[in-house]
PDB file of C-alpha atoms in Angstrom:
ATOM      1  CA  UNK A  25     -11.524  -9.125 -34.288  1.00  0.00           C
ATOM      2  CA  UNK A  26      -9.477  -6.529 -32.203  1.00  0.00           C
ATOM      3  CA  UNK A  27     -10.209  -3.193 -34.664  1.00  0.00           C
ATOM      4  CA  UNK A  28      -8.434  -0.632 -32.319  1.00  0.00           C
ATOM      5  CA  UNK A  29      -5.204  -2.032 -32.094  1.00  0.00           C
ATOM      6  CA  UNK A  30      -2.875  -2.370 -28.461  1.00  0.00           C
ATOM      7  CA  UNK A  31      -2.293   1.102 -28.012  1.00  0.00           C
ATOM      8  CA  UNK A  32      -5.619   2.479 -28.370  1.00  0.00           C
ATOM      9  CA  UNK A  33      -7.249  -0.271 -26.645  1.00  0.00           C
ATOM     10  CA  UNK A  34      -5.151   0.698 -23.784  1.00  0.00           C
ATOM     11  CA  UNK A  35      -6.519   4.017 -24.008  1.00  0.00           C
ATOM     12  CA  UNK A  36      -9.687   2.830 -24.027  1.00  0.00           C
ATOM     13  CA  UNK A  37      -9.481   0.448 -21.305  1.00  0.00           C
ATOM     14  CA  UNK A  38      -8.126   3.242 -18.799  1.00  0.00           C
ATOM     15  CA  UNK A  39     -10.381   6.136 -20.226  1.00  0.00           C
ATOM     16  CA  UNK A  40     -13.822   3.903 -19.414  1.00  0.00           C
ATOM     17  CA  UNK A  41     -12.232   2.074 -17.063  1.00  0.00           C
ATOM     18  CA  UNK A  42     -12.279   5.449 -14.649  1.00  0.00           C
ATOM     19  CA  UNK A  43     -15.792   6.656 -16.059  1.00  0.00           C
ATOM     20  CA  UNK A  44     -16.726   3.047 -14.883  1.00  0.00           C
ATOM     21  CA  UNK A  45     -14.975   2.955 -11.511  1.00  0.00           C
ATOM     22  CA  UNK A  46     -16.788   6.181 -10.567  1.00  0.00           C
ATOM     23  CA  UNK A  47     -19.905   4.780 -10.883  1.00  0.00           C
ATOM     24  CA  UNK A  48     -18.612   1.561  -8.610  1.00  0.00           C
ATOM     25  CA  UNK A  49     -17.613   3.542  -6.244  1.00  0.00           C
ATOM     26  CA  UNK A  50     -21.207   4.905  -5.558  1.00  0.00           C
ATOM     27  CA  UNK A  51     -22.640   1.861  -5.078  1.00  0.00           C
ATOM     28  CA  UNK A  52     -24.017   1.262  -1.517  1.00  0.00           C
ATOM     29  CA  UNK A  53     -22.132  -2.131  -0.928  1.00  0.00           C
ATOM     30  CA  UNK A  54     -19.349  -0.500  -1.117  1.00  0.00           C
ATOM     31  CA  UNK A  55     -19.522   2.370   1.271  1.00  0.00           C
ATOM     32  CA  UNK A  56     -17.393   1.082   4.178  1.00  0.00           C
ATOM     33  CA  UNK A  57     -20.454   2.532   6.699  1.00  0.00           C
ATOM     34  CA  UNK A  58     -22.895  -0.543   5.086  1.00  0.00           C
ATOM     35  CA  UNK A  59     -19.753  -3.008   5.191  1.00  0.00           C
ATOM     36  CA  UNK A  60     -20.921  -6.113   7.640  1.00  0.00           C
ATOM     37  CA  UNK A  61     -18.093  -6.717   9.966  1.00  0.00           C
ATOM     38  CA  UNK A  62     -16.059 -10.121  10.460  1.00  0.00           C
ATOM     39  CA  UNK A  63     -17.171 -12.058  13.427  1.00  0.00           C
ATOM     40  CA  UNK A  64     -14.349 -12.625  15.783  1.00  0.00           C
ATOM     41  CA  UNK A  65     -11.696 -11.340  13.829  1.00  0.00           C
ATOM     42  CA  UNK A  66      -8.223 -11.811  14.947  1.00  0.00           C
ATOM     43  CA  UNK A  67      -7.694  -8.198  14.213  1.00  0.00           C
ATOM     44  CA  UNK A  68      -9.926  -6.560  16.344  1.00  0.00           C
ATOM     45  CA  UNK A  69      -9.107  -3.751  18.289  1.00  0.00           C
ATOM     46  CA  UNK A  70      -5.602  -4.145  16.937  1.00  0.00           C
ATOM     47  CA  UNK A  71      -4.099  -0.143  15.878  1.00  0.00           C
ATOM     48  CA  UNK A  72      -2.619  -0.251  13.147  1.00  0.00           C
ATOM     49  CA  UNK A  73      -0.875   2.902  11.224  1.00  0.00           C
ATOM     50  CA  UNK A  74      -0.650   3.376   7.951  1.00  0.00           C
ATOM     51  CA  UNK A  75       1.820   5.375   5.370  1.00  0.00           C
ATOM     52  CA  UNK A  76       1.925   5.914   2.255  1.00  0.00           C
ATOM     53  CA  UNK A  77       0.107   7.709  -0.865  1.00  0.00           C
ATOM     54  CA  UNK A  78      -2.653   7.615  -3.210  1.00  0.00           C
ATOM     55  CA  UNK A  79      -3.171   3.678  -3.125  1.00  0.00           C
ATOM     56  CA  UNK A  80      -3.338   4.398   0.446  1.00  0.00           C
ATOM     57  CA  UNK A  81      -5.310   7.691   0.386  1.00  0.00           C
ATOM     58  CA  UNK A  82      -7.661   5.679  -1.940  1.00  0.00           C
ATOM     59  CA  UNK A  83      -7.666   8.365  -4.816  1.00  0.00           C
ATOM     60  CA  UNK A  84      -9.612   6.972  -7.387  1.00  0.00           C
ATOM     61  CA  UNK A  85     -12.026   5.079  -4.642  1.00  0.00           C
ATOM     62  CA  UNK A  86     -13.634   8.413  -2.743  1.00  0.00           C
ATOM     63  CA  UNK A  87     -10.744   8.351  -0.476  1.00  0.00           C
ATOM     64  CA  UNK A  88     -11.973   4.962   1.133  1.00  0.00           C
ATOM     65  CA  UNK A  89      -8.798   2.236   0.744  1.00  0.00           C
ATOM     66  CA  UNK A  90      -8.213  -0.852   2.459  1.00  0.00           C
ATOM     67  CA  UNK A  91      -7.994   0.966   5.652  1.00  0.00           C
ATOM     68  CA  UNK A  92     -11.616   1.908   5.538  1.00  0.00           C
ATOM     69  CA  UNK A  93     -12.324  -1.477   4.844  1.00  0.00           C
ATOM     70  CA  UNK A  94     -10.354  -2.904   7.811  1.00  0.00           C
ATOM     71  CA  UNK A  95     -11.755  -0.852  10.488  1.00  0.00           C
ATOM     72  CA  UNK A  96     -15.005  -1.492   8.879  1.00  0.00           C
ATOM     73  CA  UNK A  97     -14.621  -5.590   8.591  1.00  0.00           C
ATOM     74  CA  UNK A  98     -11.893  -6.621  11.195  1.00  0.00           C
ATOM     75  CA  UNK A  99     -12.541  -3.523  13.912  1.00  0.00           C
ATOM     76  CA  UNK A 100      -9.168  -2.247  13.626  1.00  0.00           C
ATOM     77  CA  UNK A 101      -8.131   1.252  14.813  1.00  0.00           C
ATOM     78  CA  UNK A 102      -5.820   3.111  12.903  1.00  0.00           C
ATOM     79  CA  UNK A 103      -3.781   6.478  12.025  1.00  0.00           C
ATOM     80  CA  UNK A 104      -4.292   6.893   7.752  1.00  0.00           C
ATOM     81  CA  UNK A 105      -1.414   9.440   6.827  1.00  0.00           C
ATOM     82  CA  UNK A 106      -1.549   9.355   2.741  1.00  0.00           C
ATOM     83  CA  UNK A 107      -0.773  12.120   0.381  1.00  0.00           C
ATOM     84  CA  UNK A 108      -0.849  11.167  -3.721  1.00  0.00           C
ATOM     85  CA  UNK A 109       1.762  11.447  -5.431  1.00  0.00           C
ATOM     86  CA  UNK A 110       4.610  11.594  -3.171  1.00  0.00           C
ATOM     87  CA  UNK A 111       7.728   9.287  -2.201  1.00  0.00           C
ATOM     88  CA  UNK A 112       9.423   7.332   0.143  1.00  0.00           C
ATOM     89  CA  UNK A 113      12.573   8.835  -1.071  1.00  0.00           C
ATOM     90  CA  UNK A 114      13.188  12.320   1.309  1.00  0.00           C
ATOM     91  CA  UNK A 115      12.960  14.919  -1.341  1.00  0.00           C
ATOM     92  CA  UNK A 116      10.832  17.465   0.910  1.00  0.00           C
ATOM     93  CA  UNK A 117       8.119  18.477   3.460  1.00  0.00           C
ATOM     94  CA  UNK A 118       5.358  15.845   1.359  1.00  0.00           C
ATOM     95  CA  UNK A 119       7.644  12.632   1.626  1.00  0.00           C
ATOM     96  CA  UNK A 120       6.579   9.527   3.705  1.00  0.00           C
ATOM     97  CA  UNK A 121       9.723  10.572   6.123  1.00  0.00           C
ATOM     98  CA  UNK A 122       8.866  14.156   6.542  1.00  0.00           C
ATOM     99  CA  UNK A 123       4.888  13.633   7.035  1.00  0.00           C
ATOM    100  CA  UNK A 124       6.045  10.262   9.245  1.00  0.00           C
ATOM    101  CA  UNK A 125       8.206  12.665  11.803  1.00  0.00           C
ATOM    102  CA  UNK A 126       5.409  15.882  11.237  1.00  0.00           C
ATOM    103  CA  UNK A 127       2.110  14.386  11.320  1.00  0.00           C
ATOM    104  CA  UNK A 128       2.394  10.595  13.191  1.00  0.00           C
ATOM    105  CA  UNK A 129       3.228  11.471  16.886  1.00  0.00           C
ATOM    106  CA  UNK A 130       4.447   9.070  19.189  1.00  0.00           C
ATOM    107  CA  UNK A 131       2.536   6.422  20.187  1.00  0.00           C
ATOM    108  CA  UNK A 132       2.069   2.789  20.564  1.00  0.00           C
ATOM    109  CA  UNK A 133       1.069   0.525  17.623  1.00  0.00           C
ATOM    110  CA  UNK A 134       0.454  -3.111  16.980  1.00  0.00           C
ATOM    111  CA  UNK A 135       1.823  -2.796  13.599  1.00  0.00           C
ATOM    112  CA  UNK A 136       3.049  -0.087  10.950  1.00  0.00           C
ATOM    113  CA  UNK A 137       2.017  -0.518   7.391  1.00  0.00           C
ATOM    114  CA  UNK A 138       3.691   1.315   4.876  1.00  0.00           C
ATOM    115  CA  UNK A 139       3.224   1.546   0.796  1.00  0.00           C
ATOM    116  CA  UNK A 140       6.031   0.773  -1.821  1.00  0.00           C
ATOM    117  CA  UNK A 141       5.123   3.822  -3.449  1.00  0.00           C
ATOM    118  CA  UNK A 142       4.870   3.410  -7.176  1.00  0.00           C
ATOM    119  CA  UNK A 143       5.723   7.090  -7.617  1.00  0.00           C
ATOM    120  CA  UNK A 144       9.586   6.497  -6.613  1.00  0.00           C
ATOM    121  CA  UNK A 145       9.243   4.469  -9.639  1.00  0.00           C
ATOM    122  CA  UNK A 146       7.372   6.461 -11.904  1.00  0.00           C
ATOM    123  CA  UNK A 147       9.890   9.467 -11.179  1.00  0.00           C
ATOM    124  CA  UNK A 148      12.936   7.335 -11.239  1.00  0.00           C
ATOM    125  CA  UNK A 149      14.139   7.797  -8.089  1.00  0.00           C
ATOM    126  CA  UNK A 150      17.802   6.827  -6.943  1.00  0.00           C
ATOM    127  CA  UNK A 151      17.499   2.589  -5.790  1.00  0.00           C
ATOM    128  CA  UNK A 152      20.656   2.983  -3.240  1.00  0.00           C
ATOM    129  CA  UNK A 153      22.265   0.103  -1.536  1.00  0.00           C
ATOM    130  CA  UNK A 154      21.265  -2.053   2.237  1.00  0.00           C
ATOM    131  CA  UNK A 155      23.715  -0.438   4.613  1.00  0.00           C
ATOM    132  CA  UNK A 156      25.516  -2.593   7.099  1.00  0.00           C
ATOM    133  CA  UNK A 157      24.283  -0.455   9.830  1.00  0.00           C
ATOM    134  CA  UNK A 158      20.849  -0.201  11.842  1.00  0.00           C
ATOM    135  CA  UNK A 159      21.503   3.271  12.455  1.00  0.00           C
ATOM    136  CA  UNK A 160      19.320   5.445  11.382  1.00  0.00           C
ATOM    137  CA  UNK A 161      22.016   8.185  10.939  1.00  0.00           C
ATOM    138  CA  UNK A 162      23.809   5.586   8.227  1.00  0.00           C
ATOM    139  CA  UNK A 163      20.815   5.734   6.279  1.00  0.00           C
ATOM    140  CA  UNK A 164      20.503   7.541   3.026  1.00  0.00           C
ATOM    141  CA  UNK A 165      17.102   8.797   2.088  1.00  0.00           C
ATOM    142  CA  UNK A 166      17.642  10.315  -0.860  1.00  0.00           C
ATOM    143  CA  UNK A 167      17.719   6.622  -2.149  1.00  0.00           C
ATOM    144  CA  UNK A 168      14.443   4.325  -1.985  1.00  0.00           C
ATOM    145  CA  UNK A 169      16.759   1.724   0.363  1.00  0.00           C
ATOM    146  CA  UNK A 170      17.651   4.288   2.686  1.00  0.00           C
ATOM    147  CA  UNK A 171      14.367   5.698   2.773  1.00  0.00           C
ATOM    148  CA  UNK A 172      12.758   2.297   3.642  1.00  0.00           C
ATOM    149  CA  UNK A 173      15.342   1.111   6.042  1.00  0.00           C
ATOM    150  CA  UNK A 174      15.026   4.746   8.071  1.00  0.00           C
ATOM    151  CA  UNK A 175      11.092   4.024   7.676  1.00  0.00           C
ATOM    152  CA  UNK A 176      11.848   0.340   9.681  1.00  0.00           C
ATOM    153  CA  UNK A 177      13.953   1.852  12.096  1.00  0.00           C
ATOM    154  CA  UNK A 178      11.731   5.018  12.972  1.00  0.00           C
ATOM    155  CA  UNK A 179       8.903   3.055  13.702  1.00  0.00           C
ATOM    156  CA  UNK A 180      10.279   0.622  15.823  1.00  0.00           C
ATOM    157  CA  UNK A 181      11.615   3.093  18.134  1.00  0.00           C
ATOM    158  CA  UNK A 182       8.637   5.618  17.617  1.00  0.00           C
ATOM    159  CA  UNK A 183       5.928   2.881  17.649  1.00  0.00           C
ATOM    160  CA  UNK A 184       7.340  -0.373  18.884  1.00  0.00           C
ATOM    161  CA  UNK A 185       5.732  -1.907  16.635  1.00  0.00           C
ATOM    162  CA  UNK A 186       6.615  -4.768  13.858  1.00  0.00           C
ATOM    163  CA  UNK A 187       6.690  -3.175   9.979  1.00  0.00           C
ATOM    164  CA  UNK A 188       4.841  -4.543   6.515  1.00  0.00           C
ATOM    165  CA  UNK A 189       5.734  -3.170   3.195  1.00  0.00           C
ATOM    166  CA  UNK A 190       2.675  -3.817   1.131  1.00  0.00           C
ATOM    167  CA  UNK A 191       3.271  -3.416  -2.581  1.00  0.00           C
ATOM    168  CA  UNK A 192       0.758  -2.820  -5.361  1.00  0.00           C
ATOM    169  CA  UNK A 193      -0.536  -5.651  -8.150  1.00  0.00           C
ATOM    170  CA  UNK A 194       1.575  -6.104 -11.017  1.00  0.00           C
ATOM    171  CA  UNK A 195       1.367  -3.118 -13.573  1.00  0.00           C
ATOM    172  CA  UNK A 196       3.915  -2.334 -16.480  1.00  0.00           C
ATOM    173  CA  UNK A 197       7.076  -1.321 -14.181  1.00  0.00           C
ATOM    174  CA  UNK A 198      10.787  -2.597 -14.630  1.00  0.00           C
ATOM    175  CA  UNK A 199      11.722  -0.443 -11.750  1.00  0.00           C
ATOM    176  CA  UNK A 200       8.345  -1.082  -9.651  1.00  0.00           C
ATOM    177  CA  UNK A 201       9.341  -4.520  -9.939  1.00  0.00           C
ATOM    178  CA  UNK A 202      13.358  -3.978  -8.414  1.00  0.00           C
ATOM    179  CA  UNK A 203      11.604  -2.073  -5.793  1.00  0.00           C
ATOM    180  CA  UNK A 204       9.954  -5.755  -4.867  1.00  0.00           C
ATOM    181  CA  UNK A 205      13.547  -7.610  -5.049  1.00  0.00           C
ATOM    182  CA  UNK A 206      14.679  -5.130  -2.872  1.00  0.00           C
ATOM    183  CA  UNK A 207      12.022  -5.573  -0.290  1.00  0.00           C
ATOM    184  CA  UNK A 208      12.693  -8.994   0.161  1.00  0.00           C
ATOM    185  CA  UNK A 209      16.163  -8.273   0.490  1.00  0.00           C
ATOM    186  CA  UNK A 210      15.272  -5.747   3.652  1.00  0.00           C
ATOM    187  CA  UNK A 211      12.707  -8.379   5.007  1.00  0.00           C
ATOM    188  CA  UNK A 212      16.010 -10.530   5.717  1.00  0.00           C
ATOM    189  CA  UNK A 213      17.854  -7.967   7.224  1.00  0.00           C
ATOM    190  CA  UNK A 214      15.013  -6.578   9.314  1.00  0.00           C
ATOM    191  CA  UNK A 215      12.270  -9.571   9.647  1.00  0.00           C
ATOM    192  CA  UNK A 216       9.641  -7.093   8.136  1.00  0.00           C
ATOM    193  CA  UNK A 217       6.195  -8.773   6.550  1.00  0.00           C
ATOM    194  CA  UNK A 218       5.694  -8.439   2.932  1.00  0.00           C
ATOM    195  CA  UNK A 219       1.832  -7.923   1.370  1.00  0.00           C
ATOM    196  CA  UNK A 220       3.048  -9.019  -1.584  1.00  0.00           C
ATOM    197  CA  UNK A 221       0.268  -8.419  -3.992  1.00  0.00           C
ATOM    198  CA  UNK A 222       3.230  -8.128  -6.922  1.00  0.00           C
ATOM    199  CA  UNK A 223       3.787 -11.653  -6.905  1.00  0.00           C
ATOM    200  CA  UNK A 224       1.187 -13.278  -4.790  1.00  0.00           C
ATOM    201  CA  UNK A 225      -1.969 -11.807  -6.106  1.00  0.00           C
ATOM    202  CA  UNK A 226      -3.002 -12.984  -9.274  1.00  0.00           C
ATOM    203  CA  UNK A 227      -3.694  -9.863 -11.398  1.00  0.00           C
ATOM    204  CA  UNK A 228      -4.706 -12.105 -14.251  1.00  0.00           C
ATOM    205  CA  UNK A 229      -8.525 -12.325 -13.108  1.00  0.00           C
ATOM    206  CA  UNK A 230     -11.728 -12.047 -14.964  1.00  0.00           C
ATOM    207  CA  UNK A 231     -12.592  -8.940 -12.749  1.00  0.00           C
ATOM    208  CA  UNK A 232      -9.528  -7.238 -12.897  1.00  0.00           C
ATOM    209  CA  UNK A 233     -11.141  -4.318 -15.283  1.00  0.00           C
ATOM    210  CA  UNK A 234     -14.366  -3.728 -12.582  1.00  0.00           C
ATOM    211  CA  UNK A 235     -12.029  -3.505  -9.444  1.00  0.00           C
ATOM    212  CA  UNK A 236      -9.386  -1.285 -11.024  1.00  0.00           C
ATOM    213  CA  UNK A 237     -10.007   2.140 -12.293  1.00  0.00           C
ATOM    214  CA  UNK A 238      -6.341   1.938 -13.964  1.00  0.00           C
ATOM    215  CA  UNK A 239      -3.315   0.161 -14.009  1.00  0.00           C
ATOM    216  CA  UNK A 240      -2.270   1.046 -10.061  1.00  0.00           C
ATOM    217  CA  UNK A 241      -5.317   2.286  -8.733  1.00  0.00           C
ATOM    218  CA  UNK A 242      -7.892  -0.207  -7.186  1.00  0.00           C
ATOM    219  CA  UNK A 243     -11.538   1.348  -7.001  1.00  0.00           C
ATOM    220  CA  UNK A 244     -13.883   0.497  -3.943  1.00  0.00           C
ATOM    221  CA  UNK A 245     -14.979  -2.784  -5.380  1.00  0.00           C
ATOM    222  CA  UNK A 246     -11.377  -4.049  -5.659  1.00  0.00           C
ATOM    223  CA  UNK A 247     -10.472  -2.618  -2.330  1.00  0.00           C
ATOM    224  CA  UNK A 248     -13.298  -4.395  -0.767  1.00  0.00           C
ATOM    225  CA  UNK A 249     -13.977  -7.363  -2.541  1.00  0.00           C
ATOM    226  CA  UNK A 250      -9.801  -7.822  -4.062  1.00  0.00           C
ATOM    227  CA  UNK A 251      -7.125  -6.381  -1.803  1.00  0.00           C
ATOM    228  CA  UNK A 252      -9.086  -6.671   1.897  1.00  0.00           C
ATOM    229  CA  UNK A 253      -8.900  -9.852   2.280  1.00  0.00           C
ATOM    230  CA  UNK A 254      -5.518 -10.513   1.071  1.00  0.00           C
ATOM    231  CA  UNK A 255      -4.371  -7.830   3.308  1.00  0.00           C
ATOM    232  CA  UNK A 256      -6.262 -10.007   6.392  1.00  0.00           C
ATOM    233  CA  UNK A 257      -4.801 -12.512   5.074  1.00  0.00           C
ATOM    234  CA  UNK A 258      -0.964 -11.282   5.550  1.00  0.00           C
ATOM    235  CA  UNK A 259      -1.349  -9.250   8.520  1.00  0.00           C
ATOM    236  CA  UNK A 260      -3.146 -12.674  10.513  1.00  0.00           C
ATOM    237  CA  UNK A 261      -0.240 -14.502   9.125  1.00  0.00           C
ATOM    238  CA  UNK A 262       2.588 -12.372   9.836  1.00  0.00           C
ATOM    239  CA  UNK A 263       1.211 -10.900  13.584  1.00  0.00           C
ATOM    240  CA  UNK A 264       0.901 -15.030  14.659  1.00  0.00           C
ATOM    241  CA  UNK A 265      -2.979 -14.697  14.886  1.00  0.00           C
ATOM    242  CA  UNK A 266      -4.450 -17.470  13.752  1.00  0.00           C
TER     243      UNK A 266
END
């Protein structure tokens, strides 16, 4: 018998659910410097660059994400710009446009991965509308469509590189979940690859409470062991490298 009731076994469940996480995290398998890597991985020596914010920063995982993990397991190299808590929507100097332009010179790139940020639906932002245009002056990124199609179009010319959108594991989100619709609805427009860990990872797992420290935020163990090699999985698929 459940004696706490839904609420407070939420509570619960995301109080110890951090405490626990912490304590994952400083386990030596999971430090990406005693990760073994992948023999002959398609993805070696690939660079890769990465946007996006604390899922990518790997906040509640001693900063180590996925991207650790890659480098460490498939030899990629790769640019990490992440900042929690901030947007793809342009709302100021932290947003995934401004630090793009500021802080990601450029350069050329085998691919650019960038994070549907949960935090343009946590803070309600503005959904906007797929323009007609591929100009990047028709955009408007005060909306999260604008934003995204800008992102697409920035990094092709700045990069040359194809785009992913990766997108977190299903959490309680109406708008998180439009976000997703709308990706797919850019991937025809643009041809962009989709990690779509919404609808393609099953979040229903017996290990979901040891490899997440809360609803959105994987800890190492579900970086490494959970999101890695789904992320391999995509990027081999979508780059033609298998």
């Amino acid at each position: 018998m459940n004696w706490y009731g839904p609420a407070l076994q939420t509570e619960l469940i995301e109080k110890y659910g951090e405490v626990a996480s912490d304590k994952i995290n400083e386990l030596p398998q999971y430090d990406p410097a005693n990760v073994e890597a992948l023999a002959d991985s398609p993805l070696k020596g690939k660079k890769i660059i990465f946007l996006g914010s604390s899922v990518t920063f790997g906040s509640n995982s001693n900063e180590a994400s996925f991207v650790e993990y890659l480098a460490a397991r498939d030899g990629i190299a790769y640019v990490k710009e992440a900042v929690s808590g901030t947007t793809l929507v342009d709302n100021g100097e932290t947003s995934y446009i401004a630090r793009m332009k500021a802080n990601i010179p450029d350069q050329k790139a085998d691919l650019f991965i960038c994070q549907l940020s949960t935090n343009d639906a946590t803070t309600g932002q503005p959904m906007g509308e797929i323009s007609d245009s591929k100009n990047m002056d028709d955009f408007d990124t005060t909306t999260v469509a604008g934003a995204m199609e800008y992102i697409i179009a920035y990094a092709d010319q700045h990069y040359g590189c194809p785009v992913m959108f990766y997108t977190g594991t299903k959490y309680d989100s109406e708008q998180y979940g439009e976000m997703v619709e709308l990706t797919k609805k850019l991937q025809e427009k643009w041809g962009i690859g989709i990690i779509d860990m919404w609808d393609d990872l099953d979040a229903d797992i017996p290990e979901y409470h040891y490899y997440m420290a809360n609803g959105i935020h994987p800890n190492r163990a579900g970086y490494l062991d959970w999101w890695t090699p789904f992320f391999e999985q995509e990027i081999e698929r979508y780059l033609d490298l298998n």
